[in-house]
């Protein structure tokens, strides 16, 4: 036995947006026995599997076109206006679990679009939330995930900058500074969710107290990638895992203090399973 001391970060686990979406889904699953959900309800395969066993059916936009007279859950990432129009055409009842933080951002972007501002969104191409944001602008806003994608000399001299809710605050402000350094006046809107940006600080403090850190997250989670980097920068003995089976005994030495933490899409039950596995070493 390696006599490891293992703690789970009590601040990790689902953010309120994800809790709300899963509670809504489970309520209907208990009543109806099944429910369609447009896209993965959360970027965590283990939690998706758990809900699939209760009857959650994940569909994509192609499936939505062929669906009629059903209830469909909209997950926390939100959807563009075209999805709501399609739901009316197909007599679908949308159970809207869009996170209030995302809905507020969609409204702000829509207001900027109505005022004809040139809109730039720092976000991941093709990410569901970003598709929902772009939809507020008839797909006219510019999305970029790296400042190098922008041709700085040809940008408008005044522009409005937004961010996907799960981006890194540090990188967002670096982008703002680069734009300003290039003579661009930026109407800057820091729309990064505080559930993510505040977790940065808490995680830095948490991981610095441990010899080894196990960061638990699905590989598709954007904030999982950001928060893992935060942990890794502060404690280079940080390992990324998606399930307990990926953990290797030779990562640990006798008497190590091990901290377990995760993304806003990581269920607490999964971190507890990770802890149980580590305690077998
Ligand atoms: S990370 Fe923030 S914006 Fe995203 S679902 Fe959670 S609470 Fe909502």
Coordinates of C-alpha atoms and ligand atoms in Angstrom, one line a residue:
X1 CA 0.0 0.0 0.0
X2 CA 1.2 3.5 -0.8
X3 CA -0.6 5.1 2.2
X4 CA -1.9 8.0 0.1
X5 CA -3.8 10.9 1.6
X6 CA -6.6 11.7 -0.9
X7 CA -8.9 14.8 -0.9
X8 CA -11.6 16.0 -3.3
X9 CA -11.9 19.7 -3.9
X10 CA -15.2 20.7 -2.4
X11 CA -15.5 23.6 -4.9
X12 CA -15.3 21.3 -7.9
X13 CA -18.2 19.7 -9.6
X14 CA -21.2 20.9 -11.6
X15 CA -21.8 24.6 -12.0
X16 CA -25.4 25.8 -11.3
X17 CA -26.1 25.9 -15.1
X18 CA -25.4 22.2 -15.4
X19 CA -27.2 21.3 -12.2
X20 CA -30.3 23.1 -13.5
X21 CA -30.2 21.2 -16.8
X22 CA -29.7 17.8 -15.3
X23 CA -32.4 18.4 -12.6
X24 CA -34.9 19.4 -15.4
X25 CA -34.0 16.3 -17.4
X26 CA -34.3 13.9 -14.5
X27 CA -37.7 15.4 -13.5
X28 CA -39.1 14.6 -17.0
X29 CA -37.3 11.2 -17.2
X30 CA -39.0 10.2 -13.9
X31 CA -42.4 11.2 -15.3
X32 CA -42.2 10.1 -18.9
X33 CA -39.4 7.4 -18.9
X34 CA -37.6 9.0 -21.9
X35 CA -36.6 12.5 -23.1
X36 CA -34.8 13.8 -26.2
X37 CA -31.9 16.1 -25.6
X38 CA -30.3 18.2 -28.4
X39 CA -26.6 17.5 -28.1
X40 CA -24.7 16.0 -25.1
X41 CA -26.4 17.3 -22.0
X42 CA -23.0 17.9 -20.4
X43 CA -19.5 17.4 -21.8
X44 CA -18.9 14.4 -19.7
X45 CA -19.4 10.9 -21.2
X46 CA -19.8 9.2 -17.8
X47 CA -22.7 11.4 -16.8
X48 CA -24.2 11.1 -20.3
X49 CA -24.1 7.3 -19.9
X50 CA -25.8 7.5 -16.5
X51 CA -28.6 9.6 -17.9
X52 CA -28.9 7.5 -21.0
X53 CA -29.6 4.5 -18.8
X54 CA -32.6 6.5 -17.3
X55 CA -33.9 7.1 -20.9
X56 CA -32.2 10.3 -22.1
X57 CA -31.8 10.1 -25.9
X58 CA -29.2 12.4 -27.3
X59 CA -30.1 13.7 -30.8
X60 CA -28.4 16.1 -33.2
X61 CA -29.8 18.9 -35.3
X62 CA -30.3 16.5 -38.3
X63 CA -32.5 14.3 -36.1
X64 CA -34.4 17.3 -34.9
X65 CA -35.6 18.0 -38.5
X66 CA -37.3 14.6 -38.6
X67 CA -38.8 14.7 -35.1
X68 CA -42.5 15.7 -34.5
X69 CA -44.7 16.2 -31.4
X70 CA -42.1 15.4 -28.8
X71 CA -40.4 17.1 -25.9
X72 CA -36.8 18.1 -26.5
X73 CA -34.4 19.5 -23.9
X74 CA -32.2 22.4 -24.8
X75 CA -29.0 22.1 -22.7
X76 CA -27.1 24.8 -20.8
X77 CA -25.1 26.0 -23.9
X78 CA -28.3 27.4 -25.5
X79 CA -29.4 27.4 -29.1
X80 CA -29.7 29.8 -32.0
X81 CA -33.1 31.3 -33.0
X82 CA -33.4 28.8 -35.9
X83 CA -33.8 25.9 -33.4
X84 CA -36.8 27.6 -31.8
X85 CA -38.4 28.3 -35.2
X86 CA -37.9 24.6 -36.2
X87 CA -39.5 23.5 -32.9
X88 CA -42.6 25.5 -33.8
X89 CA -42.8 24.0 -37.3
X90 CA -42.4 20.5 -36.0
X91 CA -44.8 20.9 -33.0
X92 CA -41.9 20.2 -30.6
X93 CA -42.1 21.3 -26.9
X94 CA -38.8 22.7 -25.9
X95 CA -37.7 22.2 -22.3
X96 CA -35.4 25.1 -22.2
X97 CA -32.5 24.5 -19.8
X98 CA -30.3 27.2 -21.4
X99 CA -28.1 28.6 -18.7
X100 CA -29.3 32.1 -17.6
X101 CA -25.7 33.3 -18.0
X102 CA -25.7 32.2 -21.6
X103 CA -29.2 33.7 -22.2
X104 CA -28.0 37.0 -20.9
X105 CA -25.0 36.9 -23.2
X106 CA -27.2 36.0 -26.2
X107 CA -29.4 39.1 -25.4
X108 CA -26.4 41.4 -25.1
X109 CA -25.0 40.2 -28.5
X110 CA -28.5 40.6 -30.1
X111 CA -28.6 44.2 -28.8
X112 CA -25.2 45.0 -30.2
X113 CA -26.3 43.4 -33.5
X114 CA -29.4 45.5 -33.6
X115 CA -27.2 48.6 -33.1
X116 CA -25.1 47.5 -36.1
X117 CA -21.9 47.2 -34.0
X118 CA -19.1 45.1 -35.6
X119 CA -19.1 42.1 -33.3
X120 CA -16.1 39.9 -32.6
X121 CA -16.5 36.8 -30.4
X122 CA -13.6 35.1 -28.8
X123 CA -14.7 31.5 -28.8
X124 CA -14.2 28.0 -30.2
X125 CA -15.3 27.5 -33.8
X126 CA -18.2 25.1 -34.0
X127 CA -18.8 25.0 -30.2
X128 CA -22.6 24.7 -29.4
X129 CA -22.6 27.9 -27.3
X130 CA -20.8 29.9 -30.0
X131 CA -23.3 28.7 -32.6
X132 CA -26.1 30.0 -30.4
X133 CA -24.3 33.3 -30.0
X134 CA -23.6 33.6 -33.7
X135 CA -27.3 32.9 -34.4
X136 CA -28.1 36.2 -32.6
X137 CA -26.3 38.0 -35.4
X138 CA -27.6 36.1 -38.4
X139 CA -24.2 34.5 -38.4
X140 CA -22.5 37.8 -39.2
X141 CA -20.3 38.2 -36.1
X142 CA -16.7 37.2 -36.5
X143 CA -15.6 34.2 -34.3
X144 CA -12.0 33.6 -33.5
X145 CA -10.2 31.3 -31.2
X146 CA -6.8 32.8 -31.6
X147 CA -5.8 36.4 -32.2
X148 CA -3.6 35.2 -35.1
X149 CA -6.7 34.4 -37.0
X150 CA -7.5 38.1 -37.3
X151 CA -5.8 40.4 -39.8
X152 CA -5.3 43.3 -37.4
X153 CA -4.6 46.1 -40.0
X154 CA -7.9 45.4 -41.7
X155 CA -10.1 45.4 -38.6
X156 CA -12.6 48.2 -38.0
X157 CA -11.2 51.0 -35.9
X158 CA -14.1 50.5 -33.4
X159 CA -15.4 47.1 -32.5
X160 CA -17.3 45.2 -29.9
X161 CA -15.6 42.3 -28.3
X162 CA -17.4 39.4 -26.5
X163 CA -16.2 36.1 -25.1
X164 CA -17.7 32.6 -25.0
X165 CA -18.5 32.0 -21.3
X166 CA -15.9 29.4 -20.7
X167 CA -12.8 31.0 -22.1
X168 CA -9.7 32.0 -20.1
X169 CA -9.9 35.4 -18.6
X170 CA -6.2 36.0 -18.9
X171 CA -6.2 35.3 -22.7
X172 CA -9.3 37.4 -23.2
X173 CA -7.5 40.5 -21.6
X174 CA -4.4 39.8 -23.6
X175 CA -6.5 39.9 -26.8
X176 CA -8.1 43.2 -25.6
X177 CA -4.6 44.6 -25.1
X178 CA -3.3 43.5 -28.5
X179 CA -6.3 45.1 -30.2
X180 CA -5.7 48.4 -28.3
X181 CA -2.0 48.3 -29.1
X182 CA -3.0 48.2 -32.7
X183 CA -5.0 51.4 -32.4
X184 CA -8.4 49.7 -32.2
X185 CA -11.0 51.1 -29.9
X186 CA -12.7 48.2 -28.2
X187 CA -16.1 48.1 -26.6
X188 CA -15.0 45.3 -24.3
X189 CA -17.5 42.9 -22.7
X190 CA -16.0 40.4 -20.3
X191 CA -18.7 37.8 -20.6
X192 CA -16.7 34.9 -19.1
X193 CA -18.8 33.0 -16.5
X194 CA -17.7 33.6 -12.9
X195 CA -18.3 29.9 -12.2
X196 CA -15.3 29.4 -14.5
X197 CA -13.1 32.4 -13.8
X198 CA -13.5 32.2 -10.0
X199 CA -12.7 28.6 -10.1
X200 CA -9.3 29.5 -11.6
X201 CA -8.2 31.2 -8.4
X202 CA -9.7 28.5 -6.1
X203 CA -8.0 25.7 -8.1
X204 CA -4.6 27.4 -8.0
X205 CA -4.8 27.5 -4.3
X206 CA -6.1 23.9 -4.0
X207 CA -3.5 22.2 -6.3
X208 CA -0.6 24.0 -4.6
X209 CA -1.4 22.0 -1.4
X210 CA -0.8 18.6 -3.0
X211 CA 2.1 16.4 -4.3
X212 CA -0.1 15.0 -7.1
X213 CA -3.3 16.3 -8.6
X214 CA -5.8 14.3 -10.6
X215 CA -7.9 16.6 -12.8
X216 CA -11.2 14.8 -13.9
X217 CA -13.0 16.0 -17.0
X218 CA -14.5 14.9 -20.3
X219 CA -12.2 15.5 -23.2
X220 CA -14.9 17.6 -25.0
X221 CA -15.2 20.1 -22.1
X222 CA -13.9 23.5 -23.0
X223 CA -13.7 24.7 -19.5
X224 CA -12.1 21.3 -18.6
X225 CA -9.2 22.2 -20.9
X226 CA -8.8 25.7 -19.5
X227 CA -9.0 24.6 -15.9
X228 CA -6.6 21.7 -16.4
X229 CA -4.0 24.1 -17.8
X230 CA -4.5 26.3 -14.7
X231 CA -3.8 23.3 -12.5
X232 CA -0.9 22.1 -14.6
X233 CA 0.8 25.6 -14.6
X234 CA 0.6 25.7 -10.8
X235 CA 1.4 22.0 -10.1
X236 CA 3.2 20.2 -12.9
X237 CA 2.4 16.9 -11.2
X238 CA -1.2 17.2 -12.5
X239 CA -2.8 14.3 -14.5
X240 CA -5.9 14.6 -16.7
X241 CA -8.3 11.7 -16.6
X242 CA -11.8 11.1 -17.9
X243 CA -12.5 7.9 -15.9
X244 CA -11.1 6.0 -12.9
X245 CA -9.7 3.2 -15.1
X246 CA -7.1 5.7 -16.7
X247 CA -5.4 6.2 -13.3
X248 CA -2.0 4.5 -13.0
X249 CA -0.6 3.3 -9.7
X250 CA 3.0 4.3 -10.7
X251 CA 2.0 8.0 -10.7
X252 CA 2.1 7.9 -6.9
X253 CA 4.8 7.4 -4.4
X254 CA 4.6 6.4 -0.7
X255 CA 2.7 8.9 1.4
X256 CA 1.8 11.3 -1.4
X257 CA -0.9 13.9 -0.7
X258 CA -3.3 13.6 -3.7
X259 CA -5.8 16.3 -4.6
X260 CA -8.8 15.5 -7.0
X261 CA -10.6 18.3 -8.8
X262 CA -12.5 18.8 -12.0
X263 CA -14.4 21.0 -14.5
X264 CA -17.8 22.6 -14.2
X265 CA -19.1 19.5 -16.1
X266 CA -17.5 16.9 -13.9
X267 CA -20.0 15.1 -11.6
X268 CA -19.1 14.7 -7.9
X269 CA -19.9 11.0 -8.1
X270 CA -17.2 10.5 -10.7
X271 CA -14.6 12.3 -8.5
X272 CA -15.6 10.0 -5.6
X273 CA -15.1 6.9 -7.8
X274 CA -11.6 8.3 -8.7
X275 CA -10.8 8.7 -5.0
X276 CA -11.9 5.1 -4.3
X277 CA -9.7 3.8 -7.0
X278 CA -6.7 5.8 -5.8
X279 CA -7.2 4.4 -2.3
X280 CA -6.8 0.9 -3.6
X281 CA -3.1 1.6 -4.5
Ligands
LIG1 S1 -20.1 27.5 -16.8 FE1 -21.3 29.3 -16.3 S2 -22.3 29.8 -18.3 FE2 -21.6 27.7 -18.5 S3 -23.4 26.5 -17.8 FE3 -22.1 26.8 -16.0 S4 -23.0 28.5 -15.0 FE4 -23.8 28.5 -17.1

